[in-house]
Coordinates of C-alpha atoms and ligand atoms in Angstrom, one line a residue:
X1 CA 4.7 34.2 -7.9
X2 CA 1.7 32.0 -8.1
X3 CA 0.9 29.8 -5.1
X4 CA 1.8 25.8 -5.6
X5 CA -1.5 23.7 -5.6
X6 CA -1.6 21.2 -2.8
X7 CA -3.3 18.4 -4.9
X8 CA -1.6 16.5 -7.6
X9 CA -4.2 17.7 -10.8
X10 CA -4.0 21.2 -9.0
X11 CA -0.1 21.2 -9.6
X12 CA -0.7 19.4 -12.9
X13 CA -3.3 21.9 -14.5
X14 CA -1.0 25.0 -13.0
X15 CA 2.1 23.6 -14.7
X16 CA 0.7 22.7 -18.1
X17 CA -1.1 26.5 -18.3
X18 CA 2.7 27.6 -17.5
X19 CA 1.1 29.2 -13.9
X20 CA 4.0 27.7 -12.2
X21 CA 7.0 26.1 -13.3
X22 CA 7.5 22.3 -12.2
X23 CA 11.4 23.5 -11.1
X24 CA 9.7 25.7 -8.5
X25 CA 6.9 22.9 -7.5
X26 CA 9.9 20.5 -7.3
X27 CA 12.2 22.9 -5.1
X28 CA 9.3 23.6 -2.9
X29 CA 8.7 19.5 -2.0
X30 CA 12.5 19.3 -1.7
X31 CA 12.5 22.0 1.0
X32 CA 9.8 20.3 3.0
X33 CA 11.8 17.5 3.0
X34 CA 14.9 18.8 3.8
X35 CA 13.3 20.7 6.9
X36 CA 11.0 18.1 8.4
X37 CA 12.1 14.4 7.2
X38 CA 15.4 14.3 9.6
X39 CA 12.3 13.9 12.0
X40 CA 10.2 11.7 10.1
X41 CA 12.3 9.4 7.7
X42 CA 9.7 8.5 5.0
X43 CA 12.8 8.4 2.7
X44 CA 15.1 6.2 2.4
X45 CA 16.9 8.2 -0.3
X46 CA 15.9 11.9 -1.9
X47 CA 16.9 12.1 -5.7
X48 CA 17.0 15.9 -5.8
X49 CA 18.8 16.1 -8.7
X50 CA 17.1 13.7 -10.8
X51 CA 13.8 15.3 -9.7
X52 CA 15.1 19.0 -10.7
X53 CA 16.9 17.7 -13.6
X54 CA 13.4 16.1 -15.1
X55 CA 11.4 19.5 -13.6
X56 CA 13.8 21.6 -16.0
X57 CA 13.0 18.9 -19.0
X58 CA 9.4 19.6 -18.8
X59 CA 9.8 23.4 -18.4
X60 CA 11.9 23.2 -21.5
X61 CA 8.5 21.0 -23.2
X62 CA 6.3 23.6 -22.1
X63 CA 8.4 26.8 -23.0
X64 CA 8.4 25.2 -26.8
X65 CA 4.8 24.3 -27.0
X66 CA 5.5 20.7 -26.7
X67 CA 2.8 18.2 -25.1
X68 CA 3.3 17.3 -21.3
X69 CA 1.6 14.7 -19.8
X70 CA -1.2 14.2 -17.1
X71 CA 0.5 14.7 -14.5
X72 CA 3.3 17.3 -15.8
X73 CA 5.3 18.5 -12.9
X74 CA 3.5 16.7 -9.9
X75 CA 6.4 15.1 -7.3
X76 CA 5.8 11.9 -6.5
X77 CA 7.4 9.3 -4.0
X78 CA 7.8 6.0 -4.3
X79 CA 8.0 2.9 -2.1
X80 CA 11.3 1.5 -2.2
X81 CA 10.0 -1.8 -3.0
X82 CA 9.9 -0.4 -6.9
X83 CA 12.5 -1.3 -8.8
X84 CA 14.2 2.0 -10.1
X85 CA 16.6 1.9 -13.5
X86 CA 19.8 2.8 -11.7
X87 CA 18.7 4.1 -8.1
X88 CA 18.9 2.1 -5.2
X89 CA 16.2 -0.1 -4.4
X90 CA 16.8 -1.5 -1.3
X91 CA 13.3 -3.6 0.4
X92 CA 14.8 -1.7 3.7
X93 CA 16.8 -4.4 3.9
X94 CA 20.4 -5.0 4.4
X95 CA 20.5 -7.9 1.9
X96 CA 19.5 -5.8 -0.6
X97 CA 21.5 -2.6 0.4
X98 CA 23.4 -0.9 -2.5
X99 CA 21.5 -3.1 -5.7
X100 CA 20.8 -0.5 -8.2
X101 CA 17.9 -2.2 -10.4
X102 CA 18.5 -2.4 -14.2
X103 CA 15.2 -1.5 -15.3
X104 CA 11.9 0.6 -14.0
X105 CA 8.8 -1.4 -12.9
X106 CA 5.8 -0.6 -15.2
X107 CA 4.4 2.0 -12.6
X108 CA 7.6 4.1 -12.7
X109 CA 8.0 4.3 -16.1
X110 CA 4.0 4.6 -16.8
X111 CA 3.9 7.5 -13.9
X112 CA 7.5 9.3 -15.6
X113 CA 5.2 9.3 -19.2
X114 CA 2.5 11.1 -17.5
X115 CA 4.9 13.7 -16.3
X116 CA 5.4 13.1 -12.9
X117 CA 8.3 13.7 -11.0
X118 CA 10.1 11.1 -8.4
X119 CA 11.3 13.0 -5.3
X120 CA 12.6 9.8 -3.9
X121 CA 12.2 6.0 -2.2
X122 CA 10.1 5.9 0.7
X123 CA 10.8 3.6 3.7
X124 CA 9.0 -0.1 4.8
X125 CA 9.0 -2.7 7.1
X126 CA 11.7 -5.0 5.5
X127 CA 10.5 -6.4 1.9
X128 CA 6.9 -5.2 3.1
X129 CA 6.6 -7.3 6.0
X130 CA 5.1 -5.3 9.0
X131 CA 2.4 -2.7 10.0
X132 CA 4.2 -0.3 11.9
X133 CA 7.6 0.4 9.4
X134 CA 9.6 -0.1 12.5
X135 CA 11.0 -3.2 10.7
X136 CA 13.2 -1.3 8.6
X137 CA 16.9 -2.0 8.6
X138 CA 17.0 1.8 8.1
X139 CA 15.6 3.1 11.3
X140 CA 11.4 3.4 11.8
X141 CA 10.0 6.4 10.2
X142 CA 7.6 8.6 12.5
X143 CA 3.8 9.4 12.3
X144 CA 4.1 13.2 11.1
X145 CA 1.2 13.8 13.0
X146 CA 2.3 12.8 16.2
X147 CA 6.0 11.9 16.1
X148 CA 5.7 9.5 19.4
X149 CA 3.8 7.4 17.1
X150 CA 4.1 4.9 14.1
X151 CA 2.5 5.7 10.1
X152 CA 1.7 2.2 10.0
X153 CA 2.6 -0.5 7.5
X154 CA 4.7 -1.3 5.6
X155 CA 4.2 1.7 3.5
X156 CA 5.0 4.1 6.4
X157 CA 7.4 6.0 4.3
X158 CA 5.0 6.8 1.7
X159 CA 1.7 7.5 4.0
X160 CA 3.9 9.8 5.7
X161 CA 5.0 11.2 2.7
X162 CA 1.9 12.5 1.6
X163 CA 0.8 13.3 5.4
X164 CA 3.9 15.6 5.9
X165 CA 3.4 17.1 2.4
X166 CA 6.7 15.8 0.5
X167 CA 4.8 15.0 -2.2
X168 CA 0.9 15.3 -3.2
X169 CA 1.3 11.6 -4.0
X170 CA 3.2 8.4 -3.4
X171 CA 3.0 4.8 -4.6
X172 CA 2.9 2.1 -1.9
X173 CA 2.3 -2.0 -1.9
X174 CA -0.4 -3.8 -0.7
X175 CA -0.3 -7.8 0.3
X176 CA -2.3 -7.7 3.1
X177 CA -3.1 -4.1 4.4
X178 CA 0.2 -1.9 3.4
X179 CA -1.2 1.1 1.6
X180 CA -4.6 1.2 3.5
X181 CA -4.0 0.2 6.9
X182 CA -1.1 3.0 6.7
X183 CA -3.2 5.8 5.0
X184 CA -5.5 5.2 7.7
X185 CA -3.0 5.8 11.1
X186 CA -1.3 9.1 8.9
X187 CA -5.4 10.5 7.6
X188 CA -4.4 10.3 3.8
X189 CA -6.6 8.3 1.0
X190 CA -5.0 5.1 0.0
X191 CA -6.1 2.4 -2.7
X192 CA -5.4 -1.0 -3.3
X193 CA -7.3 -1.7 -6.5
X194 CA -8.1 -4.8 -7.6
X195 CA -5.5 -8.0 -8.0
X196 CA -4.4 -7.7 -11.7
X197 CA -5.5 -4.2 -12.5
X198 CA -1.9 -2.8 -11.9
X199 CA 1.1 -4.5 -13.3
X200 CA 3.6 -6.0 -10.4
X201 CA 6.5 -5.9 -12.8
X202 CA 9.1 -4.1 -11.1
X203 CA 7.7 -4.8 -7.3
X204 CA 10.1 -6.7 -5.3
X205 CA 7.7 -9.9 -4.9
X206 CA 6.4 -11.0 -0.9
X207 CA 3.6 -13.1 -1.9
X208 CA 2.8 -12.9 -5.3
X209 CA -0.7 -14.1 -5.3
X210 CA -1.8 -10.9 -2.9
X211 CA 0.7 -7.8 -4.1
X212 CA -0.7 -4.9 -5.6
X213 CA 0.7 -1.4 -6.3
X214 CA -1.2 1.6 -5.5
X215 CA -1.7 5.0 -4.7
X216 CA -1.4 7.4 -1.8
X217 CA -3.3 10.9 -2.1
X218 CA -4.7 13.4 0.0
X219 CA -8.2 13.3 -1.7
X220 CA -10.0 10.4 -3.0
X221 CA -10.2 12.2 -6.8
X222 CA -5.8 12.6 -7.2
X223 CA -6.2 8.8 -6.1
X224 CA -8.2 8.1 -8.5
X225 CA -6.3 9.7 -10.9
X226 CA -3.0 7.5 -10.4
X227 CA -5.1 4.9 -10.3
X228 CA -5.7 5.4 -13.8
X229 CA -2.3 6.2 -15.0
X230 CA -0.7 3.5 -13.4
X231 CA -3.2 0.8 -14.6
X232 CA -4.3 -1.5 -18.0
X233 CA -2.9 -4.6 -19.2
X234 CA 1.0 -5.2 -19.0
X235 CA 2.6 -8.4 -21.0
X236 CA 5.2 -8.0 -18.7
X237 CA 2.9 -9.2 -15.6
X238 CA 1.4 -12.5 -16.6
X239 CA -1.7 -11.8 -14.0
X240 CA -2.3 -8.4 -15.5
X241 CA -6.1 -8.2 -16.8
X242 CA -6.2 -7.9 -20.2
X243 CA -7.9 -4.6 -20.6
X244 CA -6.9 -1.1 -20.3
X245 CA -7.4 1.4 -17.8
X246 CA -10.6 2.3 -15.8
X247 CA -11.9 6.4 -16.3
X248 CA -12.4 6.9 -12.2
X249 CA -11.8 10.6 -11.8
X250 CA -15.5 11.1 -12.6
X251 CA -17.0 8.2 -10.0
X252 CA -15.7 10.5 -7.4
X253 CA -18.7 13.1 -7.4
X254 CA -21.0 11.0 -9.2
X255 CA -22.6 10.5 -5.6
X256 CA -24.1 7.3 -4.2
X257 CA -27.7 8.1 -4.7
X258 CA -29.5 4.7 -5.5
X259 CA -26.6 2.6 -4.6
X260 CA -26.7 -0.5 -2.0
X261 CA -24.2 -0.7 0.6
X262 CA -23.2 -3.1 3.0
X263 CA -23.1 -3.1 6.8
X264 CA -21.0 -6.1 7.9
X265 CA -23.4 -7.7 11.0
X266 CA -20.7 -10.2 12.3
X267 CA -17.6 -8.4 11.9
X268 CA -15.0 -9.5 14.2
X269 CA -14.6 -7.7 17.2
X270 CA -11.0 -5.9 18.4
X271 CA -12.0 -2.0 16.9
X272 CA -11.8 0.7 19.7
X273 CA -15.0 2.0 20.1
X274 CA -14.0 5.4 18.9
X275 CA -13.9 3.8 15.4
X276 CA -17.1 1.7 15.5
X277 CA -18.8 5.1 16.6
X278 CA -16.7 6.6 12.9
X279 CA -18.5 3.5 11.3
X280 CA -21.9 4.3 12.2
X281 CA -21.4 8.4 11.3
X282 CA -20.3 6.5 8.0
X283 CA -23.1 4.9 7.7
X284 CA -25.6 8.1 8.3
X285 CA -23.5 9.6 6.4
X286 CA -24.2 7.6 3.5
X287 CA -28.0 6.9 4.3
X288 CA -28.3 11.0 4.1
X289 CA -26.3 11.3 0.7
X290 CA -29.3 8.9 -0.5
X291 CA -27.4 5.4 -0.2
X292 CA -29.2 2.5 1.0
X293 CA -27.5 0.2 3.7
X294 CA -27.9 -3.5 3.7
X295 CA -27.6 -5.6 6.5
X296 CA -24.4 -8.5 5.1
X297 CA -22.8 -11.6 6.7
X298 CA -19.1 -12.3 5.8
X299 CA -19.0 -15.6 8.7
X300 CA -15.9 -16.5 7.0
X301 CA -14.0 -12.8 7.8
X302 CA -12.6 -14.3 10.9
X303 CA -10.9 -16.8 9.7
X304 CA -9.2 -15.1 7.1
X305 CA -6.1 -13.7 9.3
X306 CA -4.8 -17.1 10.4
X307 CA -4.8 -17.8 6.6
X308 CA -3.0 -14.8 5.3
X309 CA -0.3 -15.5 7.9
X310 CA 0.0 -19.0 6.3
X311 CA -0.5 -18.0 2.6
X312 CA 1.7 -14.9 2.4
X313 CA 4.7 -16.6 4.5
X314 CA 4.7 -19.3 2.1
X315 CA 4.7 -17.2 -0.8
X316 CA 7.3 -15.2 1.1
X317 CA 9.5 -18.2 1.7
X318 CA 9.5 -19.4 -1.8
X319 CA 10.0 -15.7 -3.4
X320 CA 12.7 -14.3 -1.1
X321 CA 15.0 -17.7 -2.2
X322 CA 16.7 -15.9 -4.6
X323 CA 18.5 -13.4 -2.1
X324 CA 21.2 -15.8 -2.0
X325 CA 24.4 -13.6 -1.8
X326 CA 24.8 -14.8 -5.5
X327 CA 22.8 -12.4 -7.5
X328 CA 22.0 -9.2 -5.4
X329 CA 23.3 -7.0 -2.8
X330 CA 25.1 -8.3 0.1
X331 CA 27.3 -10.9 0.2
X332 CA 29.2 -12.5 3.3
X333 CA 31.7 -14.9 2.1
X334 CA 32.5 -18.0 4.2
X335 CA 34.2 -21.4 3.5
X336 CA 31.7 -23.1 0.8
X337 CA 28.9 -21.8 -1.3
X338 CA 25.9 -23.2 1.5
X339 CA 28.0 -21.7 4.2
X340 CA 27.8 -18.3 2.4
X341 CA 24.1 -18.4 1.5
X342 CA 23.4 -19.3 5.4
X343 CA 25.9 -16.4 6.2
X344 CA 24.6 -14.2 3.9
X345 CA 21.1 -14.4 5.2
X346 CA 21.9 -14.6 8.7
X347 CA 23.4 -11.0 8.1
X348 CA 21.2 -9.9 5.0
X349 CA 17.5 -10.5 6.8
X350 CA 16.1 -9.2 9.8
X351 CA 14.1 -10.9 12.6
X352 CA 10.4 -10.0 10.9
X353 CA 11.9 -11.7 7.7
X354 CA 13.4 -14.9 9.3
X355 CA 10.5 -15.4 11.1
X356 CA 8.3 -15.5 8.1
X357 CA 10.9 -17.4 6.0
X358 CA 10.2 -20.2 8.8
X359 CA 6.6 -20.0 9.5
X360 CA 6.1 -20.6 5.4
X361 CA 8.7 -23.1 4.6
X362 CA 7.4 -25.2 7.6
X363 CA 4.0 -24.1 6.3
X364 CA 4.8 -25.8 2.7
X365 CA 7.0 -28.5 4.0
X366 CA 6.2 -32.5 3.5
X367 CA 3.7 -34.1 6.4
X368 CA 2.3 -30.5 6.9
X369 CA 1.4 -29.2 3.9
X370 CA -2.2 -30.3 3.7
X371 CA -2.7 -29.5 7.3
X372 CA -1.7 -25.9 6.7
X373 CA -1.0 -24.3 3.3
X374 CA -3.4 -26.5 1.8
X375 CA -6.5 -25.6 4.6
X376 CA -5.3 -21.9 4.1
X377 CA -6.0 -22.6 0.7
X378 CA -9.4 -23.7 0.9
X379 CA -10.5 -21.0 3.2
X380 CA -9.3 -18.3 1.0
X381 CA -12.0 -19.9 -1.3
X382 CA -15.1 -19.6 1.1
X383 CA -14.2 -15.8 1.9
X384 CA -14.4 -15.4 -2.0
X385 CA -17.2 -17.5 -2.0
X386 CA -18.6 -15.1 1.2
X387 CA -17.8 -12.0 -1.1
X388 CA -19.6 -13.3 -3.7
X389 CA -22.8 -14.4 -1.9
X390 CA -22.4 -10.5 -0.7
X391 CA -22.1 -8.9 -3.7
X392 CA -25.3 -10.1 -4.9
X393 CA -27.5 -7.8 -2.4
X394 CA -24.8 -4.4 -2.3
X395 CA -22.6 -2.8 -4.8
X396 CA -19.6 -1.7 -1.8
X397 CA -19.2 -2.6 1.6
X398 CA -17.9 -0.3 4.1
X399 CA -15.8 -1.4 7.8
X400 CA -13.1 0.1 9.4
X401 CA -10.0 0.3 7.7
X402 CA -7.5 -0.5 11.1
X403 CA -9.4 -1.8 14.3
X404 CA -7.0 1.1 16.1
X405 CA -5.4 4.2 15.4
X406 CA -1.8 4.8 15.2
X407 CA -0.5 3.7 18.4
X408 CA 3.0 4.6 20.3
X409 CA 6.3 3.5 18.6
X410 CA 7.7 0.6 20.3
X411 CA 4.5 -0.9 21.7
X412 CA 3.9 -3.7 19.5
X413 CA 7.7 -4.5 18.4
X414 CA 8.0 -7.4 20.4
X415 CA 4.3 -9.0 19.9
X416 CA 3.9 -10.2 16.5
X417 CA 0.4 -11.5 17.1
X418 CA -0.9 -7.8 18.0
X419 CA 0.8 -6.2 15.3
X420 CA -0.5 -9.4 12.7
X421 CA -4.1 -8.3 14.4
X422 CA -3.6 -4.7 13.3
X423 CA -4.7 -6.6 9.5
X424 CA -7.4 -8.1 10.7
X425 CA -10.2 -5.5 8.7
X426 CA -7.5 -5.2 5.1
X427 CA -6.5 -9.2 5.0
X428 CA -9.9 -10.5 3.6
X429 CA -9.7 -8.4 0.2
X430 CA -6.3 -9.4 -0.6
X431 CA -7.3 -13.2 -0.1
X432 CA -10.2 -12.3 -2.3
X433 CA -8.0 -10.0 -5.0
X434 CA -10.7 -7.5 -4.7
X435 CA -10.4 -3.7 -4.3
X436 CA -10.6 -1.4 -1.5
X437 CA -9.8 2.0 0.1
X438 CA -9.0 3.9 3.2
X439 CA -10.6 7.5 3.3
X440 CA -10.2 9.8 6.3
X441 CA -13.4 9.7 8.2
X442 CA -12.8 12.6 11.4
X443 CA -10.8 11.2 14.3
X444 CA -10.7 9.2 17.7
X445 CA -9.0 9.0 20.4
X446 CA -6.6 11.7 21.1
X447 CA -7.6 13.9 17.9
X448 CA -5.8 11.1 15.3
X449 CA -7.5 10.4 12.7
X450 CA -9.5 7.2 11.5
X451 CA -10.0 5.5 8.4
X452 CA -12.9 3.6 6.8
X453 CA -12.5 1.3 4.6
X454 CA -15.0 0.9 1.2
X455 CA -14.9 -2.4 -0.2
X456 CA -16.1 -3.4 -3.9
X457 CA -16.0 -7.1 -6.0
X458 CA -13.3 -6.8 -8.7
X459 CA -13.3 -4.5 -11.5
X460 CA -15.6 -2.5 -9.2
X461 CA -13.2 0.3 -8.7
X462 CA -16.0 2.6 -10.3
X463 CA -18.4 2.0 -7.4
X464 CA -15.6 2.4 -4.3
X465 CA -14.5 6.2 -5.8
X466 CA -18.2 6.6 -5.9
X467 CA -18.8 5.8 -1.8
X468 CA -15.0 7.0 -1.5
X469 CA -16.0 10.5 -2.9
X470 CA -19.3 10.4 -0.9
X471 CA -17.3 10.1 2.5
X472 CA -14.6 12.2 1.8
X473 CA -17.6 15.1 1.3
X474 CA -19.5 14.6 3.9
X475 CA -15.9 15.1 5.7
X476 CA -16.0 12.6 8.6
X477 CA -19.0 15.2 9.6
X478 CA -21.8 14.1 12.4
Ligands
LIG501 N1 1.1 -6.2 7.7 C1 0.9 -7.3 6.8 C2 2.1 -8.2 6.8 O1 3.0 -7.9 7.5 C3 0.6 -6.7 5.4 C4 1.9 -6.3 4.8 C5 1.6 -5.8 3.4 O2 0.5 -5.6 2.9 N2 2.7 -5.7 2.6 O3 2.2 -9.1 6.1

């Protein structure tokens, strides 16, 4: 029997020629997972026999000639923040434990036309709110590379996923780091692309004004390639961009001969040196594939983590309102209806959650809401404004995707401020809604691997595959 690709358009191709059958690429993901992720946990749930069932359904298409999409027979998995027609969606969160969603978000029923094949829901920190997925109400899930360790977060699940080989591909959620920052600690490609490019309709909301849905891959081209299945205009999202998908799969060799990019000369401090020393083989790296680099200033980059943690609580507070015990999931009766909501919560949310439900209703609340969500406000505008000045001299930008790499379970659990820091290089595009990607660039300290980070102004996606793919050749070499 033919060998199963381990990229996503190498399982596609082999399963549209009829190579291999997507039954037997399915049953082989399913008994990864069934050996390795008692260990791990990236799942919160494994839908084996929906997954075989829709495997059989595109043999069947194949075996009478009928078209299969892009994407025929690839598992995927998928961050159990995605709503899910009929399969638990749960946030990792107690509140929301048991709601089985009555419709698919755009993504998952965009990625089922292509032909791909949901293996299961991935684990987070509770409704996305973390950077280690140790706030899970499910139990943390493990760093497959070094189980004493954390994938990141809050799309742990999924970066381990694809890091442990479960599936070539996975879908996380990005508000202020999740899909890079992750891909990063577990050495997989991950890609928020830009605010509006990929319909939220479907993604449980944290802060609206920041979410975006992307990929996870093992190289930069599969990313790019569910990239451009999952976006183009949705009249389901009002902030979707009214215009339809990107081509990106051919940016990714198209080199970065001729193109400016930007070294960052006041970036705030905090990286290990082990990855400043990945940034300047980066850099070289780039310089030699023909690239020129550009001396930038961003002054406003340091600011921009105190105004994340105001903005995205505040969003936060408002858009988690409606877990009220009324409508969804769990629900702990009590005495009156405002005794119930307070009881429901108290038992629905965990710590992480609370404490962002309190930093952004105080954050919004009369007497401080000019002082606070207001200032926030104004300082996402001067790091767009910083961007922009930016983009006029370069075409990408390149800095470390995490300032560390993936450090010991446990270690940062009970200092929020260390593990808010671990955002401190991911935050500023989110406040500016632009893209950016992680892409393996050789490894640190203790042989784990580091990330850098390729940053581009919006719509740009074209020119970050372009650097993307020109790292991921030169391999973290030098
Ligand atoms: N770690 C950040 C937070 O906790 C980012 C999370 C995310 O991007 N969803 O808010």
């Amino acid at each position: 029997m033919a060998s199963i690709p381990s990229t996503a358009s190498g399982i596609a191709s082999a399963v549209s020629s009829g190579s291999v059958s997507a039954r037997t690429v399915v049953d082989a993901h399913l008994e990864q997972i069934a050996a390795r992720d008692g260990d791990i946990h990236a799942f919160n749930l494994v839908t084996a026999d929906e997954a075989r069932a829709q495997a059989d359904a595109i043999d069947a298409d194949i075996a009478a000639g009928r078209p299969v999409g892009p994407l025929a027979g690839v598992p995927i998995a998928l961050k159990d923040n995605l709503c899910t027609h009929g399969i638990d969606t749960t946030c990792s969160s107690k509140i929301l434990e048991g709601w089985k969603p009555p419709y698919d978000a755009t993504v998952v029923s965009r990625l089922r036309a292509a032909g791909a094949i949901s293996v299961g829901k991935t684990n987070l920190d509770e409704f996305a709110m973390g950077s280690s997925t140790e706030n899970s109400a499910f139990g943390a899930t493990k760093n497959p590379l070094d189980l004493s360790r954390v994938p990141g977060g809050s799309s742990g699940g999924s970066a381990a996923a694809v890091a442990a080989g479960f599936a070539p591909v996975s879908l996380g959620s990005d508000t202020g780091g999740s899909i890079r920052q992750p891909a990063a600690l577990c050495g997989v490609v991950g890609v928020k692309p830009t605010y509006g490019m990929v319909s939220r309709y479907g993604l449980v909301a944290y802060a609206s004004s920041l979410d975006q849905i992307g990929p996870f891959a093992t190289t930069v081209s599969d990313a790019a390639l569910i990239t451009e299945v999952i976006s183009g205009h949705d009249p389901m999202d009002s902030t979707s961009i009214p215009q339809s998908a990107p081509s990106l799969v051919g940016a990714v060799t198209q080199g970065v001969s001729g193109m400016r990019i930007g070294r960052v000369t006041d970036l705030p401090g905090g990286a290990e040196p082990e990855v400043m020393e990945r940034l300047n083989a980066a850099f070289d790296a780039l310089a030699a594939a023909g690239a020129t680099i550009v001396d930038i200033t961003l002054p406003s980059l340091s600011f921009a983590l105190t105004a994340y943690y105001l903005i995205a609580p505040a969003e936060a507070s408002s858009n988690l309102a409606r877990f009220d015990g009324v409508r969804y999931g769990l629900r702990v009766n009590a005495a009156d209806t405002n005794a119930m909501y307070g009881a429901t919560r108290a038992a629905g949310f965990g710590d992480e959650v609370k404490r962002r439900i309190m930093l952004g209703t105080y954050a919004l609340s009369a007497g401080y809401y000019d002082a606070y969500y207001g200032k926030a406000l104004k300082v996402r505008r001067i790091i767009a404004e910083d961007f922009d000045a930016a983009y006029k001299n370069v075409d990408a930008i390149v800095i470390p995707t995490s300032p560390l790499v993936a450090f010991k379970a446990g270690e940062k659990v009970d200092d929020p401020m260390a593990m808010y820091l671990c955002d401190i290089y991911t935050i500023p595009t989110n406040l500016a809604g632009h893209p950016a990607m992680s892409v393996p660039f050789g490894t640190g300290a203790h042989h784990l691997p580091v990330g850098m980070q390729v940053l581009a102004p919006a719509l740009g996606e074209a020119a970050m595959f372009r650097v993307g793919g020109a790292l991921e050749a030169a391999g973290g070499a030098q």
